[in-house]
Amino acid sequence: MNDKAEQAAQEARGHVEAALAGVDQPVVFGPSQGTGRAKTPPRRRWPDPSVVRKPKKGLLDRLLLFVVVPVHHLTDPIGNFFDWLLDSVTFRRKRRALRGGWGSTAGSLLAAHHTSARRFLVVGRTGLHLVYVGELGSETGWSLPREQVRGVEHLEWAGGMPRKATLRFHFTDGSWGDVAVVSQAWQQMQSQFPAASGK
């Protein structure tokens, strides 16, 4: 059993290093996921990784997209207005997982997690990256220079087992977002950045 876990870790490291080849050297990485407290990002911000096999779309699928996509684009501003209105209520603000909207740095990080590919959050020597691993290989799905990360805080009130932690990443544009890191790597990841205040 231990050999399988070690082999899986080596395979993940190989995928991460292949995705970041020539761009950055990974220092620490771990599987990551959204926390579930943020609403679903708008469809236009969903990533489309090339490492995941895509099912062939038939005529019915195309017709459905022809009807659904315009509805999403029309209702997006209405939903954003109600989110802004509800975010002004203090009890909701404390439990939300995103500040700054989907167009901010934190919003782009959380939107990049909305895919079926396996995701690894990677702290490199020069940047913070999100790497997608799928059936067809690995690729970098989101990147940011380390200087644009203002700090990281571990959310104590976030439940979970010791091997899973919710980290709140604060960025220089004033936004922040919550990401769950599923491994012991969260402690090493947090130590790579300055501590951020809880505001």
PDB file of C-alpha atoms in Angstrom:
ATOM      1  CA  MET A   1       0.000   0.000   0.000  1.00  0.00           C
ATOM      2  CA  ASN A   2       2.838   2.378   0.851  1.00  0.00           C
ATOM      3  CA  ASP A   3       4.522   1.572  -2.474  1.00  0.00           C
ATOM      4  CA  LYS A   4       1.352   2.557  -4.353  1.00  0.00           C
ATOM      5  CA  ALA A   5       1.150   5.883  -2.524  1.00  0.00           C
ATOM      6  CA  GLU A   6       4.820   6.554  -3.203  1.00  0.00           C
ATOM      7  CA  GLN A   7       4.398   5.638  -6.864  1.00  0.00           C
ATOM      8  CA  ALA A   8       1.358   7.960  -7.161  1.00  0.00           C
ATOM      9  CA  ALA A   9       3.341  10.793  -5.543  1.00  0.00           C
ATOM     10  CA  GLN A  10       6.237  10.275  -7.982  1.00  0.00           C
ATOM     11  CA  GLU A  11       3.805  10.208 -10.911  1.00  0.00           C
ATOM     12  CA  ALA A  12       2.172  13.451  -9.722  1.00  0.00           C
ATOM     13  CA  ARG A  13       5.595  15.089  -9.329  1.00  0.00           C
ATOM     14  CA  GLY A  14       6.488  14.031 -12.875  1.00  0.00           C
ATOM     15  CA  HIS A  15       3.276  15.575 -14.236  1.00  0.00           C
ATOM     16  CA  VAL A  16       3.824  18.826 -12.317  1.00  0.00           C
ATOM     17  CA  GLU A  17       7.457  19.108 -13.437  1.00  0.00           C
ATOM     18  CA  ALA A  18       6.465  18.392 -17.052  1.00  0.00           C
ATOM     19  CA  ALA A  19       3.771  21.088 -16.983  1.00  0.00           C
ATOM     20  CA  LEU A  20       6.141  23.684 -15.503  1.00  0.00           C
ATOM     21  CA  ALA A  21       9.191  22.726 -17.596  1.00  0.00           C
ATOM     22  CA  GLY A  22      10.998  25.862 -18.728  1.00  0.00           C
ATOM     23  CA  VAL A  23       8.638  28.082 -16.716  1.00  0.00           C
ATOM     24  CA  ASP A  24       9.316  27.430 -13.025  1.00  0.00           C
ATOM     25  CA  GLN A  25      10.676  24.841 -10.596  1.00  0.00           C
ATOM     26  CA  PRO A  26       8.141  23.426  -8.127  1.00  0.00           C
ATOM     27  CA  VAL A  27       8.973  23.905  -4.449  1.00  0.00           C
ATOM     28  CA  VAL A  28       5.829  22.389  -2.918  1.00  0.00           C
ATOM     29  CA  PHE A  29       2.559  21.161  -4.436  1.00  0.00           C
ATOM     30  CA  GLY A  30      -0.605  19.378  -3.434  1.00  0.00           C
ATOM     31  CA  PRO A  31      -3.987  18.394  -4.839  1.00  0.00           C
ATOM     32  CA  SER A  32      -6.471  21.250  -4.536  1.00  0.00           C
ATOM     33  CA  GLN A  33     -10.174  21.865  -4.908  1.00  0.00           C
ATOM     34  CA  GLY A  34     -12.710  24.613  -4.405  1.00  0.00           C
ATOM     35  CA  THR A  35     -14.266  24.879  -0.963  1.00  0.00           C
ATOM     36  CA  GLY A  36     -17.865  24.695  -2.130  1.00  0.00           C
ATOM     37  CA  ARG A  37     -18.735  27.969  -0.390  1.00  0.00           C
ATOM     38  CA  ALA A  38     -18.228  30.036  -3.548  1.00  0.00           C
ATOM     39  CA  LYS A  39     -20.983  30.071  -6.121  1.00  0.00           C
ATOM     40  CA  THR A  40     -20.378  28.531  -9.526  1.00  0.00           C
ATOM     41  CA  PRO A  41     -18.357  30.846 -11.780  1.00  0.00           C
ATOM     42  CA  PRO A  42     -19.963  32.155 -14.961  1.00  0.00           C
ATOM     43  CA  ARG A  43     -19.716  29.678 -17.834  1.00  0.00           C
ATOM     44  CA  ARG A  44     -17.480  32.008 -19.866  1.00  0.00           C
ATOM     45  CA  ARG A  45     -14.829  31.745 -17.108  1.00  0.00           C
ATOM     46  CA  TRP A  46     -14.793  27.928 -16.999  1.00  0.00           C
ATOM     47  CA  PRO A  47     -11.432  26.510 -18.061  1.00  0.00           C
ATOM     48  CA  ASP A  48     -11.154  24.172 -21.028  1.00  0.00           C
ATOM     49  CA  PRO A  49      -8.034  22.073 -20.382  1.00  0.00           C
ATOM     50  CA  SER A  50      -6.648  20.217 -23.362  1.00  0.00           C
ATOM     51  CA  VAL A  51      -5.517  17.284 -21.169  1.00  0.00           C
ATOM     52  CA  VAL A  52      -9.092  16.025 -20.662  1.00  0.00           C
ATOM     53  CA  ARG A  53     -10.878  13.939 -23.287  1.00  0.00           C
ATOM     54  CA  LYS A  54     -13.988  15.707 -24.459  1.00  0.00           C
ATOM     55  CA  PRO A  55     -17.085  13.752 -25.444  1.00  0.00           C
ATOM     56  CA  LYS A  56     -18.310  14.288 -28.973  1.00  0.00           C
ATOM     57  CA  LYS A  57     -21.291  16.612 -29.118  1.00  0.00           C
ATOM     58  CA  GLY A  58     -24.352  15.657 -31.084  1.00  0.00           C
ATOM     59  CA  LEU A  59     -27.086  17.772 -32.609  1.00  0.00           C
ATOM     60  CA  LEU A  60     -29.153  17.767 -29.410  1.00  0.00           C
ATOM     61  CA  ASP A  61     -26.182  19.006 -27.356  1.00  0.00           C
ATOM     62  CA  ARG A  62     -25.526  21.840 -29.796  1.00  0.00           C
ATOM     63  CA  LEU A  63     -29.197  22.841 -29.778  1.00  0.00           C
ATOM     64  CA  LEU A  64     -29.226  22.863 -25.977  1.00  0.00           C
ATOM     65  CA  LEU A  65     -26.106  25.061 -25.898  1.00  0.00           C
ATOM     66  CA  PHE A  66     -27.717  27.393 -28.436  1.00  0.00           C
ATOM     67  CA  VAL A  67     -30.595  27.924 -25.977  1.00  0.00           C
ATOM     68  CA  VAL A  68     -28.748  27.785 -22.632  1.00  0.00           C
ATOM     69  CA  VAL A  69     -25.692  29.971 -23.329  1.00  0.00           C
ATOM     70  CA  PRO A  70     -27.685  33.144 -24.112  1.00  0.00           C
ATOM     71  CA  VAL A  71     -29.737  32.624 -20.940  1.00  0.00           C
ATOM     72  CA  HIS A  72     -26.516  32.383 -18.887  1.00  0.00           C
ATOM     73  CA  HIS A  73     -25.193  35.617 -20.396  1.00  0.00           C
ATOM     74  CA  LEU A  74     -28.482  37.443 -19.775  1.00  0.00           C
ATOM     75  CA  THR A  75     -28.892  36.322 -16.163  1.00  0.00           C
ATOM     76  CA  ASP A  76     -25.252  36.870 -15.143  1.00  0.00           C
ATOM     77  CA  PRO A  77     -25.579  40.620 -14.385  1.00  0.00           C
ATOM     78  CA  ILE A  78     -28.759  40.023 -12.376  1.00  0.00           C
ATOM     79  CA  GLY A  79     -27.065  37.339 -10.265  1.00  0.00           C
ATOM     80  CA  ASN A  80     -24.000  39.529  -9.737  1.00  0.00           C
ATOM     81  CA  PHE A  81     -26.221  42.387  -8.501  1.00  0.00           C
ATOM     82  CA  PHE A  82     -27.946  40.140  -5.948  1.00  0.00           C
ATOM     83  CA  ASP A  83     -24.594  38.729  -4.814  1.00  0.00           C
ATOM     84  CA  TRP A  84     -23.278  42.265  -4.304  1.00  0.00           C
ATOM     85  CA  LEU A  85     -26.428  43.142  -2.338  1.00  0.00           C
ATOM     86  CA  LEU A  86     -26.201  40.043  -0.133  1.00  0.00           C
ATOM     87  CA  ASP A  87     -22.452  40.472   0.407  1.00  0.00           C
ATOM     88  CA  SER A  88     -23.164  43.748   2.172  1.00  0.00           C
ATOM     89  CA  VAL A  89     -24.790  41.716   4.959  1.00  0.00           C
ATOM     90  CA  THR A  90     -22.035  41.079   7.528  1.00  0.00           C
ATOM     91  CA  PHE A  91     -22.934  37.515   8.518  1.00  0.00           C
ATOM     92  CA  ARG A  92     -22.591  36.348   4.917  1.00  0.00           C
ATOM     93  CA  ARG A  93     -19.340  38.236   4.357  1.00  0.00           C
ATOM     94  CA  LYS A  94     -17.564  36.213   7.054  1.00  0.00           C
ATOM     95  CA  ARG A  95     -18.407  32.869   5.461  1.00  0.00           C
ATOM     96  CA  ARG A  96     -17.922  33.680   1.813  1.00  0.00           C
ATOM     97  CA  ALA A  97     -15.053  32.137  -0.131  1.00  0.00           C
ATOM     98  CA  LEU A  98     -14.300  34.948  -2.588  1.00  0.00           C
ATOM     99  CA  ARG A  99     -13.754  38.671  -2.386  1.00  0.00           C
ATOM    100  CA  GLY A 100     -13.218  40.706  -5.521  1.00  0.00           C
ATOM    101  CA  GLY A 101     -15.523  39.061  -8.049  1.00  0.00           C
ATOM    102  CA  TRP A 102     -14.766  36.621 -10.835  1.00  0.00           C
ATOM    103  CA  GLY A 103     -12.671  39.170 -12.747  1.00  0.00           C
ATOM    104  CA  SER A 104     -10.165  39.534  -9.888  1.00  0.00           C
ATOM    105  CA  THR A 105      -7.028  37.462  -9.328  1.00  0.00           C
ATOM    106  CA  ALA A 106      -8.735  35.389  -6.625  1.00  0.00           C
ATOM    107  CA  GLY A 107     -11.787  34.913  -8.835  1.00  0.00           C
ATOM    108  CA  SER A 108      -9.655  33.641 -11.693  1.00  0.00           C
ATOM    109  CA  LEU A 109      -7.971  31.140  -9.323  1.00  0.00           C
ATOM    110  CA  LEU A 110     -11.309  29.803  -8.078  1.00  0.00           C
ATOM    111  CA  ALA A 111     -12.768  29.700 -11.606  1.00  0.00           C
ATOM    112  CA  ALA A 112      -9.696  27.746 -12.767  1.00  0.00           C
ATOM    113  CA  HIS A 113     -10.650  25.013 -10.259  1.00  0.00           C
ATOM    114  CA  HIS A 114     -13.977  24.445 -12.067  1.00  0.00           C
ATOM    115  CA  THR A 115     -12.917  21.518 -14.264  1.00  0.00           C
ATOM    116  CA  SER A 116     -13.001  17.728 -14.249  1.00  0.00           C
ATOM    117  CA  ALA A 117      -9.199  17.424 -14.523  1.00  0.00           C
ATOM    118  CA  ARG A 118      -7.158  16.664 -11.412  1.00  0.00           C
ATOM    119  CA  ARG A 119      -5.770  19.925 -10.042  1.00  0.00           C
ATOM    120  CA  PHE A 120      -2.489  20.537  -8.240  1.00  0.00           C
ATOM    121  CA  LEU A 121      -1.751  23.879  -6.603  1.00  0.00           C
ATOM    122  CA  VAL A 122       1.989  24.466  -7.009  1.00  0.00           C
ATOM    123  CA  VAL A 123       4.230  26.978  -5.273  1.00  0.00           C
ATOM    124  CA  GLY A 124       7.259  27.423  -7.491  1.00  0.00           C
ATOM    125  CA  ARG A 125      10.438  29.435  -7.053  1.00  0.00           C
ATOM    126  CA  THR A 126       8.972  32.357  -9.009  1.00  0.00           C
ATOM    127  CA  GLY A 127       5.199  31.828  -9.020  1.00  0.00           C
ATOM    128  CA  LEU A 128       1.980  30.239  -7.837  1.00  0.00           C
ATOM    129  CA  HIS A 129       0.500  27.838 -10.401  1.00  0.00           C
ATOM    130  CA  LEU A 130      -2.468  25.547 -10.904  1.00  0.00           C
ATOM    131  CA  VAL A 131      -1.566  22.442 -12.916  1.00  0.00           C
ATOM    132  CA  TYR A 132      -4.157  20.247 -14.629  1.00  0.00           C
ATOM    133  CA  VAL A 133      -3.486  16.510 -14.942  1.00  0.00           C
ATOM    134  CA  GLY A 134      -5.679  14.433 -17.246  1.00  0.00           C
ATOM    135  CA  GLU A 135      -5.699  11.384 -19.482  1.00  0.00           C
ATOM    136  CA  LEU A 136      -3.707  13.220 -22.157  1.00  0.00           C
ATOM    137  CA  GLY A 137      -0.911  14.593 -19.938  1.00  0.00           C
ATOM    138  CA  SER A 138      -0.497  17.752 -17.874  1.00  0.00           C
ATOM    139  CA  GLU A 139      -0.578  21.501 -18.458  1.00  0.00           C
ATOM    140  CA  THR A 140      -0.476  24.751 -16.530  1.00  0.00           C
ATOM    141  CA  GLY A 141      -3.984  26.140 -16.182  1.00  0.00           C
ATOM    142  CA  TRP A 142      -3.336  29.266 -14.101  1.00  0.00           C
ATOM    143  CA  SER A 143      -0.147  31.137 -13.101  1.00  0.00           C
ATOM    144  CA  LEU A 144       0.771  34.189 -11.083  1.00  0.00           C
ATOM    145  CA  PRO A 145       4.127  35.693 -10.001  1.00  0.00           C
ATOM    146  CA  ARG A 146       4.863  35.203  -6.288  1.00  0.00           C
ATOM    147  CA  GLU A 147       5.120  38.964  -5.771  1.00  0.00           C
ATOM    148  CA  GLN A 148       1.379  39.267  -6.430  1.00  0.00           C
ATOM    149  CA  VAL A 149       0.499  37.011  -3.483  1.00  0.00           C
ATOM    150  CA  ARG A 150       0.196  39.294  -0.463  1.00  0.00           C
ATOM    151  CA  GLY A 151      -0.195  36.487   2.053  1.00  0.00           C
ATOM    152  CA  VAL A 152      -1.861  33.205   3.024  1.00  0.00           C
ATOM    153  CA  GLU A 153      -3.937  32.405   6.078  1.00  0.00           C
ATOM    154  CA  HIS A 154      -5.140  29.067   7.380  1.00  0.00           C
ATOM    155  CA  LEU A 155      -8.844  29.224   8.211  1.00  0.00           C
ATOM    156  CA  GLU A 156      -9.306  27.670  11.644  1.00  0.00           C
ATOM    157  CA  TRP A 157     -13.085  27.541  11.371  1.00  0.00           C
ATOM    158  CA  ALA A 158     -12.923  25.467   8.196  1.00  0.00           C
ATOM    159  CA  GLY A 159     -13.668  21.862   9.043  1.00  0.00           C
ATOM    160  CA  GLY A 160     -11.827  18.887   7.678  1.00  0.00           C
ATOM    161  CA  MET A 161      -9.360  16.194   8.513  1.00  0.00           C
ATOM    162  CA  PRO A 162      -5.747  17.093   9.350  1.00  0.00           C
ATOM    163  CA  ARG A 163      -4.634  16.193   5.818  1.00  0.00           C
ATOM    164  CA  LYS A 164      -7.051  18.737   4.308  1.00  0.00           C
ATOM    165  CA  ALA A 165      -6.965  22.452   5.013  1.00  0.00           C
ATOM    166  CA  THR A 166      -8.640  25.522   3.628  1.00  0.00           C
ATOM    167  CA  LEU A 167      -6.165  28.279   2.804  1.00  0.00           C
ATOM    168  CA  ARG A 168      -7.210  31.850   2.032  1.00  0.00           C
ATOM    169  CA  PHE A 169      -4.896  33.439  -0.529  1.00  0.00           C
ATOM    170  CA  HIS A 170      -4.706  37.263  -0.383  1.00  0.00           C
ATOM    171  CA  PHE A 171      -3.546  39.034  -3.550  1.00  0.00           C
ATOM    172  CA  THR A 172      -2.114  42.488  -4.227  1.00  0.00           C
ATOM    173  CA  ASP A 173      -5.248  43.603  -6.101  1.00  0.00           C
ATOM    174  CA  GLY A 174      -7.165  43.406  -2.792  1.00  0.00           C
ATOM    175  CA  SER A 175      -8.990  40.176  -3.608  1.00  0.00           C
ATOM    176  CA  TRP A 176      -8.846  36.905  -1.713  1.00  0.00           C
ATOM    177  CA  GLY A 177     -10.115  33.392  -2.322  1.00  0.00           C
ATOM    178  CA  ASP A 178     -10.372  30.127  -0.404  1.00  0.00           C
ATOM    179  CA  VAL A 179      -8.832  26.932  -1.767  1.00  0.00           C
ATOM    180  CA  ALA A 180      -8.798  23.519  -0.074  1.00  0.00           C
ATOM    181  CA  VAL A 181      -5.430  21.734  -0.258  1.00  0.00           C
ATOM    182  CA  VAL A 182      -5.781  17.978   0.239  1.00  0.00           C
ATOM    183  CA  SER A 183      -2.455  16.808   1.673  1.00  0.00           C
ATOM    184  CA  GLN A 184       0.122  17.678   4.302  1.00  0.00           C
ATOM    185  CA  ALA A 185       1.611  20.084   1.759  1.00  0.00           C
ATOM    186  CA  TRP A 186      -0.703  22.857   2.987  1.00  0.00           C
ATOM    187  CA  GLN A 187       1.615  23.606   5.931  1.00  0.00           C
ATOM    188  CA  GLN A 188       4.660  23.910   3.670  1.00  0.00           C
ATOM    189  CA  MET A 189       2.612  25.935   1.181  1.00  0.00           C
ATOM    190  CA  GLN A 190       1.514  28.365   3.888  1.00  0.00           C
ATOM    191  CA  SER A 191       5.102  28.802   5.087  1.00  0.00           C
ATOM    192  CA  GLN A 192       6.204  29.941   1.591  1.00  0.00           C
ATOM    193  CA  PHE A 193       4.218  33.199   1.891  1.00  0.00           C
ATOM    194  CA  PRO A 194       3.821  35.875   4.572  1.00  0.00           C
ATOM    195  CA  ALA A 195       0.967  35.439   7.030  1.00  0.00           C
ATOM    196  CA  ALA A 196      -2.113  37.454   6.084  1.00  0.00           C
ATOM    197  CA  SER A 197      -4.520  39.142   8.450  1.00  0.00           C
ATOM    198  CA  GLY A 198      -8.065  37.840   8.629  1.00  0.00           C
ATOM    199  CA  LYS A 199      -9.657  40.905   6.997  1.00  0.00           C
TER     200      LYS A 199
END
